mmCIF file of C-alpha atoms in Angstrom:
data_model
loop_
_atom_site.group_PDB
_atom_site.id
_atom_site.type_symbol
_atom_site.label_atom_id
_atom_site.label_comp_id
_atom_site.label_asym_id
_atom_site.label_seq_id
_atom_site.Cartn_x
_atom_site.Cartn_y
_atom_site.Cartn_z
ATOM 1 C CA UNK A 1 124.009 159.597 145.031
ATOM 2 C CA UNK A 2 122.757 160.774 141.797
ATOM 3 C CA UNK A 3 119.017 159.537 141.543
ATOM 4 C CA UNK A 4 117.904 158.391 138.357
ATOM 5 C CA UNK A 5 114.059 158.561 137.746
ATOM 6 C CA UNK A 6 112.397 156.939 134.693
ATOM 7 C CA UNK A 7 108.747 157.509 133.394
ATOM 8 C CA UNK A 8 106.458 156.022 132.773
ATOM 9 C CA UNK A 9 107.092 152.691 135.107
ATOM 10 C CA UNK A 10 105.279 150.664 132.465
ATOM 11 C CA UNK A 11 103.653 150.834 129.234
ATOM 12 C CA UNK A 12 101.244 149.173 127.028
ATOM 13 C CA UNK A 13 101.990 149.305 123.314
ATOM 14 C CA UNK A 14 101.105 147.644 119.984
ATOM 15 C CA UNK A 15 103.804 146.207 117.447
ATOM 16 C CA UNK A 16 104.537 149.198 115.023
ATOM 17 C CA UNK A 17 104.085 151.830 117.585
ATOM 18 C CA UNK A 18 106.508 154.643 118.418
ATOM 19 C CA UNK A 19 107.596 154.325 122.213
ATOM 20 C CA UNK A 20 109.266 156.941 124.116
ATOM 21 C CA UNK A 21 110.990 156.575 127.751
ATOM 22 C CA UNK A 22 112.202 159.321 129.655
ATOM 23 C CA UNK A 23 114.868 159.361 132.264
ATOM 24 C CA UNK A 24 115.673 162.308 134.757
ATOM 25 C CA UNK A 25 118.678 162.627 136.820
ATOM 26 C CA UNK A 26 118.722 164.601 140.157
ATOM 27 C CA UNK A 27 121.741 166.638 138.939
ATOM 28 C CA UNK A 28 123.559 167.629 135.674
ATOM 29 C CA UNK A 29 125.312 164.261 134.377
ATOM 30 C CA UNK A 30 126.333 165.771 130.890
ATOM 31 C CA UNK A 31 125.915 162.937 128.471
ATOM 32 C CA UNK A 32 127.021 160.184 130.691
ATOM 33 C CA UNK A 33 123.715 158.277 130.309
ATOM 34 C CA UNK A 34 123.304 154.614 129.000
ATOM 35 C CA UNK A 35 120.332 152.609 128.233
ATOM 36 C CA UNK A 36 119.727 148.908 128.753
ATOM 37 C CA UNK A 37 117.177 146.262 127.550
ATOM 38 C CA UNK A 38 116.360 143.332 130.108
ATOM 39 C CA UNK A 39 114.377 140.335 129.470
ATOM 40 C CA UNK A 40 113.709 137.990 132.051
ATOM 41 C CA UNK A 41 116.216 135.379 132.692
ATOM 42 C CA UNK A 42 118.597 136.871 130.125
ATOM 43 C CA UNK A 43 121.572 138.923 130.422
ATOM 44 C CA UNK A 44 120.893 142.841 130.241
ATOM 45 C CA UNK A 45 121.729 144.308 126.850
ATOM 46 C CA UNK A 46 123.385 147.780 126.267
ATOM 47 C CA UNK A 47 121.521 149.640 123.591
ATOM 48 C CA UNK A 48 122.641 153.091 123.960
ATOM 49 C CA UNK A 49 125.788 154.683 125.626
ATOM 50 C CA UNK A 50 126.932 158.490 126.021
ATOM 51 C CA UNK A 51 123.197 159.464 125.640
ATOM 52 C CA UNK A 52 122.807 159.135 121.842
ATOM 53 C CA UNK A 53 125.445 156.619 120.588
ATOM 54 C CA UNK A 54 123.782 153.345 119.299
ATOM 55 C CA UNK A 55 125.846 150.113 120.738
ATOM 56 C CA UNK A 56 127.153 147.852 118.046
ATOM 57 C CA UNK A 57 124.583 145.314 117.160
ATOM 58 C CA UNK A 58 121.693 147.177 118.450
ATOM 59 C CA UNK A 59 118.754 147.794 115.927
ATOM 60 C CA UNK A 60 118.720 151.225 114.390
ATOM 61 C CA UNK A 61 114.948 151.762 115.679
ATOM 62 C CA UNK A 62 116.395 152.630 119.050
ATOM 63 C CA UNK A 63 117.893 155.957 119.419
ATOM 64 C CA UNK A 64 118.715 158.078 122.499
ATOM 65 C CA UNK A 65 118.803 161.962 123.024
ATOM 66 C CA UNK A 66 119.368 164.452 125.938
ATOM 67 C CA UNK A 67 121.983 165.883 127.997
ATOM 68 C CA UNK A 68 122.181 167.468 131.514
ATOM 69 C CA UNK A 69 119.397 166.215 133.275
ATOM 70 C CA UNK A 70 116.805 165.092 131.039
ATOM 71 C CA UNK A 71 117.017 162.065 128.547
ATOM 72 C CA UNK A 72 114.784 159.880 126.251
ATOM 73 C CA UNK A 73 115.056 156.557 124.769
ATOM 74 C CA UNK A 74 112.846 156.119 121.781
ATOM 75 C CA UNK A 75 111.804 152.993 119.916
ATOM 76 C CA UNK A 76 110.454 154.190 116.458
ATOM 77 C CA UNK A 77 108.553 151.161 115.404
ATOM 78 C CA UNK A 78 107.982 148.660 118.228
ATOM 79 C CA UNK A 79 108.874 144.944 117.317
ATOM 80 C CA UNK A 80 107.753 141.890 119.189
ATOM 81 C CA UNK A 81 111.260 141.298 120.444
ATOM 82 C CA UNK A 82 111.320 144.637 122.026
ATOM 83 C CA UNK A 83 108.833 143.731 124.762
ATOM 84 C CA UNK A 84 111.242 144.011 127.952
ATOM 85 C CA UNK A 85 112.194 146.276 130.748
ATOM 86 C CA UNK A 86 114.329 149.185 130.028
ATOM 87 C CA UNK A 87 116.833 150.918 132.482
ATOM 88 C CA UNK A 88 118.716 154.000 132.210
ATOM 89 C CA UNK A 89 122.150 154.427 134.223
ATOM 90 C CA UNK A 90 124.432 157.164 134.960
ATOM 91 C CA UNK A 91 128.316 156.911 134.739
ATOM 92 C CA UNK A 92 129.009 160.433 135.567
ATOM 93 C CA UNK A 93 129.630 159.717 139.333
ATOM 94 C CA UNK A 94 130.264 156.843 141.701
ATOM 95 C CA UNK A 95 128.145 155.119 142.770
ATOM 96 C CA UNK A 96 126.708 154.311 139.359
ATOM 97 C CA UNK A 97 122.883 154.343 139.687
ATOM 98 C CA UNK A 98 120.140 152.914 137.673
ATOM 99 C CA UNK A 99 116.721 154.172 136.932
ATOM 100 C CA UNK A 100 113.877 151.998 138.549
ATOM 101 C CA UNK A 101 112.984 150.643 134.990
ATOM 102 C CA UNK A 102 110.193 150.768 132.329
ATOM 103 C CA UNK A 103 108.456 147.687 131.467
ATOM 104 C CA UNK A 104 107.149 147.693 127.829
ATOM 105 C CA UNK A 105 104.140 145.281 127.547
ATOM 106 C CA UNK A 106 101.935 144.088 124.796
ATOM 107 C CA UNK A 107 98.987 145.906 124.278
ATOM 108 C CA UNK B 1 132.666 136.013 121.638
ATOM 109 C CA UNK B 2 132.879 137.529 125.219
ATOM 110 C CA UNK B 3 131.059 135.520 127.610
ATOM 111 C CA UNK B 4 130.675 135.999 131.397
ATOM 112 C CA UNK B 5 129.217 133.330 133.554
ATOM 113 C CA UNK B 6 128.116 133.478 137.242
ATOM 114 C CA UNK B 7 128.423 130.685 139.766
ATOM 115 C CA UNK B 8 128.068 129.984 143.388
ATOM 116 C CA UNK B 9 125.684 128.957 146.139
ATOM 117 C CA UNK B 10 122.142 129.688 145.505
ATOM 118 C CA UNK B 11 121.338 129.633 149.449
ATOM 119 C CA UNK B 12 123.329 131.450 151.828
ATOM 120 C CA UNK B 13 122.499 131.506 155.871
ATOM 121 C CA UNK B 14 122.036 134.966 157.496
ATOM 122 C CA UNK B 15 125.262 136.370 158.713
ATOM 123 C CA UNK B 16 127.568 134.127 156.691
ATOM 124 C CA UNK B 17 129.577 135.438 153.528
ATOM 125 C CA UNK B 18 128.040 135.488 150.216
ATOM 126 C CA UNK B 19 130.864 134.157 147.615
ATOM 127 C CA UNK B 20 130.382 134.430 143.897
ATOM 128 C CA UNK B 21 132.584 133.718 141.112
ATOM 129 C CA UNK B 22 132.392 135.064 137.275
ATOM 130 C CA UNK B 23 134.139 133.268 134.821
ATOM 131 C CA UNK B 24 135.225 135.332 131.617
ATOM 132 C CA UNK B 25 136.020 134.005 128.313
ATOM 133 C CA UNK B 26 136.711 135.384 125.113
ATOM 134 C CA UNK B 27 138.679 138.336 126.635
ATOM 135 C CA UNK B 28 141.570 138.685 128.650
ATOM 136 C CA UNK B 29 140.525 139.676 132.213
ATOM 137 C CA UNK B 30 143.642 141.651 132.527
ATOM 138 C CA UNK B 31 143.071 144.166 129.682
ATOM 139 C CA UNK B 32 143.567 147.512 130.227
ATOM 140 C CA UNK B 33 140.586 148.747 128.241
ATOM 141 C CA UNK B 34 137.941 147.179 130.684
ATOM 142 C CA UNK B 35 136.833 146.998 134.290
ATOM 143 C CA UNK B 36 134.613 144.419 135.990
ATOM 144 C CA UNK B 37 131.816 144.959 137.947
ATOM 145 C CA UNK B 38 129.183 143.469 140.233
ATOM 146 C CA UNK B 39 125.531 144.545 139.955
ATOM 147 C CA UNK B 40 122.447 143.203 141.721
ATOM 148 C CA UNK B 41 118.581 142.967 141.351
ATOM 149 C CA UNK B 42 116.436 142.662 144.246
ATOM 150 C CA UNK B 43 113.186 140.704 143.431
ATOM 151 C CA UNK B 44 111.032 143.058 141.754
ATOM 152 C CA UNK B 45 113.300 145.866 142.050
ATOM 153 C CA UNK B 46 115.883 147.719 139.817
ATOM 154 C CA UNK B 47 119.343 147.397 139.371
ATOM 155 C CA UNK B 48 121.867 148.293 142.157
ATOM 156 C CA UNK B 49 125.468 148.746 141.311
ATOM 157 C CA UNK B 50 127.813 146.989 144.102
ATOM 158 C CA UNK B 51 131.245 147.857 142.768
ATOM 159 C CA UNK B 52 134.142 147.205 140.201
ATOM 160 C CA UNK B 53 137.784 146.304 140.087
ATOM 161 C CA UNK B 54 140.305 147.802 137.215
ATOM 162 C CA UNK B 55 143.242 145.998 135.833
ATOM 163 C CA UNK B 56 145.476 148.037 138.228
ATOM 164 C CA UNK B 57 143.674 146.250 141.200
ATOM 165 C CA UNK B 58 142.037 149.397 142.036
ATOM 166 C CA UNK B 59 138.551 148.887 143.486
ATOM 167 C CA UNK B 60 135.581 150.872 143.925
ATOM 168 C CA UNK B 61 132.461 150.150 146.115
ATOM 169 C CA UNK B 62 129.063 151.300 146.454
ATOM 170 C CA UNK B 63 129.316 153.194 149.762
ATOM 171 C CA UNK B 64 126.083 151.374 151.050
ATOM 172 C CA UNK B 65 127.956 148.151 150.995
ATOM 173 C CA UNK B 66 131.431 149.101 151.207
ATOM 174 C CA UNK B 67 132.043 147.735 154.625
ATOM 175 C CA UNK B 68 130.800 144.186 153.505
ATOM 176 C CA UNK B 69 132.234 143.824 150.059
ATOM 177 C CA UNK B 70 135.287 142.814 148.341
ATOM 178 C CA UNK B 71 135.851 142.228 144.640
ATOM 179 C CA UNK B 72 138.965 140.729 143.346
ATOM 180 C CA UNK B 73 140.138 138.902 140.193
ATOM 181 C CA UNK B 74 142.251 135.836 139.576
ATOM 182 C CA UNK B 75 144.023 136.320 136.348
ATOM 183 C CA UNK B 76 145.431 132.872 136.147
ATOM 184 C CA UNK B 77 141.758 131.431 136.139
ATOM 185 C CA UNK B 78 140.035 134.370 134.522
ATOM 186 C CA UNK B 79 137.736 134.839 137.235
ATOM 187 C CA UNK B 80 136.315 137.764 139.017
ATOM 188 C CA UNK B 81 134.779 136.896 142.440
ATOM 189 C CA UNK B 82 132.653 138.747 144.983
ATOM 190 C CA UNK B 83 132.422 138.525 148.768
ATOM 191 C CA UNK B 84 129.885 139.835 150.630
ATOM 192 C CA UNK B 85 129.943 139.296 154.249
ATOM 193 C CA UNK B 86 127.234 139.334 157.295
ATOM 194 C CA UNK B 87 124.473 138.771 154.858
ATOM 195 C CA UNK B 88 120.744 139.491 155.556
ATOM 196 C CA UNK B 89 117.412 138.681 153.875
ATOM 197 C CA UNK B 90 117.932 142.168 152.339
ATOM 198 C CA UNK B 91 120.842 140.660 150.400
ATOM 199 C CA UNK B 92 118.532 138.357 148.385
ATOM 200 C CA UNK B 93 118.699 139.097 144.784
ATOM 201 C CA UNK B 94 120.021 138.142 141.434
ATOM 202 C CA UNK B 95 123.750 138.846 141.029
ATOM 203 C CA UNK B 96 125.395 139.882 137.745
ATOM 204 C CA UNK B 97 128.851 140.336 136.736
ATOM 205 C CA UNK B 98 129.394 142.905 133.782
ATOM 206 C CA UNK B 99 132.544 143.918 131.710
ATOM 207 C CA UNK B 100 132.796 147.705 131.896
ATOM 208 C CA UNK B 101 134.366 149.634 128.886
ATOM 209 C CA UNK B 102 136.613 152.220 130.061
ATOM 210 C CA UNK B 103 136.152 154.647 127.171
ATOM 211 C CA UNK B 104 132.592 155.110 127.651
ATOM 212 C CA UNK B 105 132.492 153.912 131.144
ATOM 213 C CA UNK B 106 129.471 151.594 130.308
ATOM 214 C CA UNK B 107 128.533 148.096 131.033
ATOM 215 C CA UNK B 108 128.844 146.508 127.643
ATOM 216 C CA UNK B 109 128.620 142.709 128.517
ATOM 217 C CA UNK B 110 126.760 141.236 131.296
ATOM 218 C CA UNK B 111 126.431 137.638 132.667
ATOM 219 C CA UNK B 112 122.897 136.084 132.779
ATOM 220 C CA UNK B 113 122.769 136.298 136.525
ATOM 221 C CA UNK B 114 122.674 133.981 139.450
ATOM 222 C CA UNK B 115 119.929 134.084 142.112
ATOM 223 C CA UNK B 116 121.086 133.910 145.881
ATOM 224 C CA UNK B 117 118.668 133.546 148.449
ATOM 225 C CA UNK B 118 119.533 134.398 152.133
ATOM 226 C CA UNK B 119 117.550 132.333 154.532
ATOM 227 C CA UNK B 120 117.956 130.029 157.257
#
């Protein structure tokens, strides 16, 4: 199985901050990397697919980059509705695997 | 508007079979452009992919669960189902169904999830 490791596990930030979350794969996954936002009690939402493509309806302040083993999710200006847990997920091979999540909290 | 809604018992006894249903609306469950998955989240933990089914009927399961899992589709009811046999407390989790978009192999629509507790 491909292991996905996110960092940090949690972070505290203020509204308006630029936030960066990283995801590292245990082997190369080309650009088969997706990012999801998850709020408690809600359905997870797809934000970024294929490493850098913004999902329709996702705010443009979200962006993704990277290829191979190292990937980044960036929120350019954190908004109140962005406080949530973010997961990366690889779709390079089966079984599909997720990172352990990064919880973004209010400072 | 595509919607997925999970349903099923919230409490299952150890050694029994967990059975969940996901009702799909707003899209044909037999559309070739999509596949259908189950994913779970243990309390306080990350997400674990359980398996998926394609319109062809082909299924793929997480090797860690393969011996106990069956995923199927009832197109007449527009429902996806999950059966997990011989459950233990380790199967206590929130279970999500999700639509997979075949082009980029991504889970683009999720249900809200249903909590299942395994306890006697």
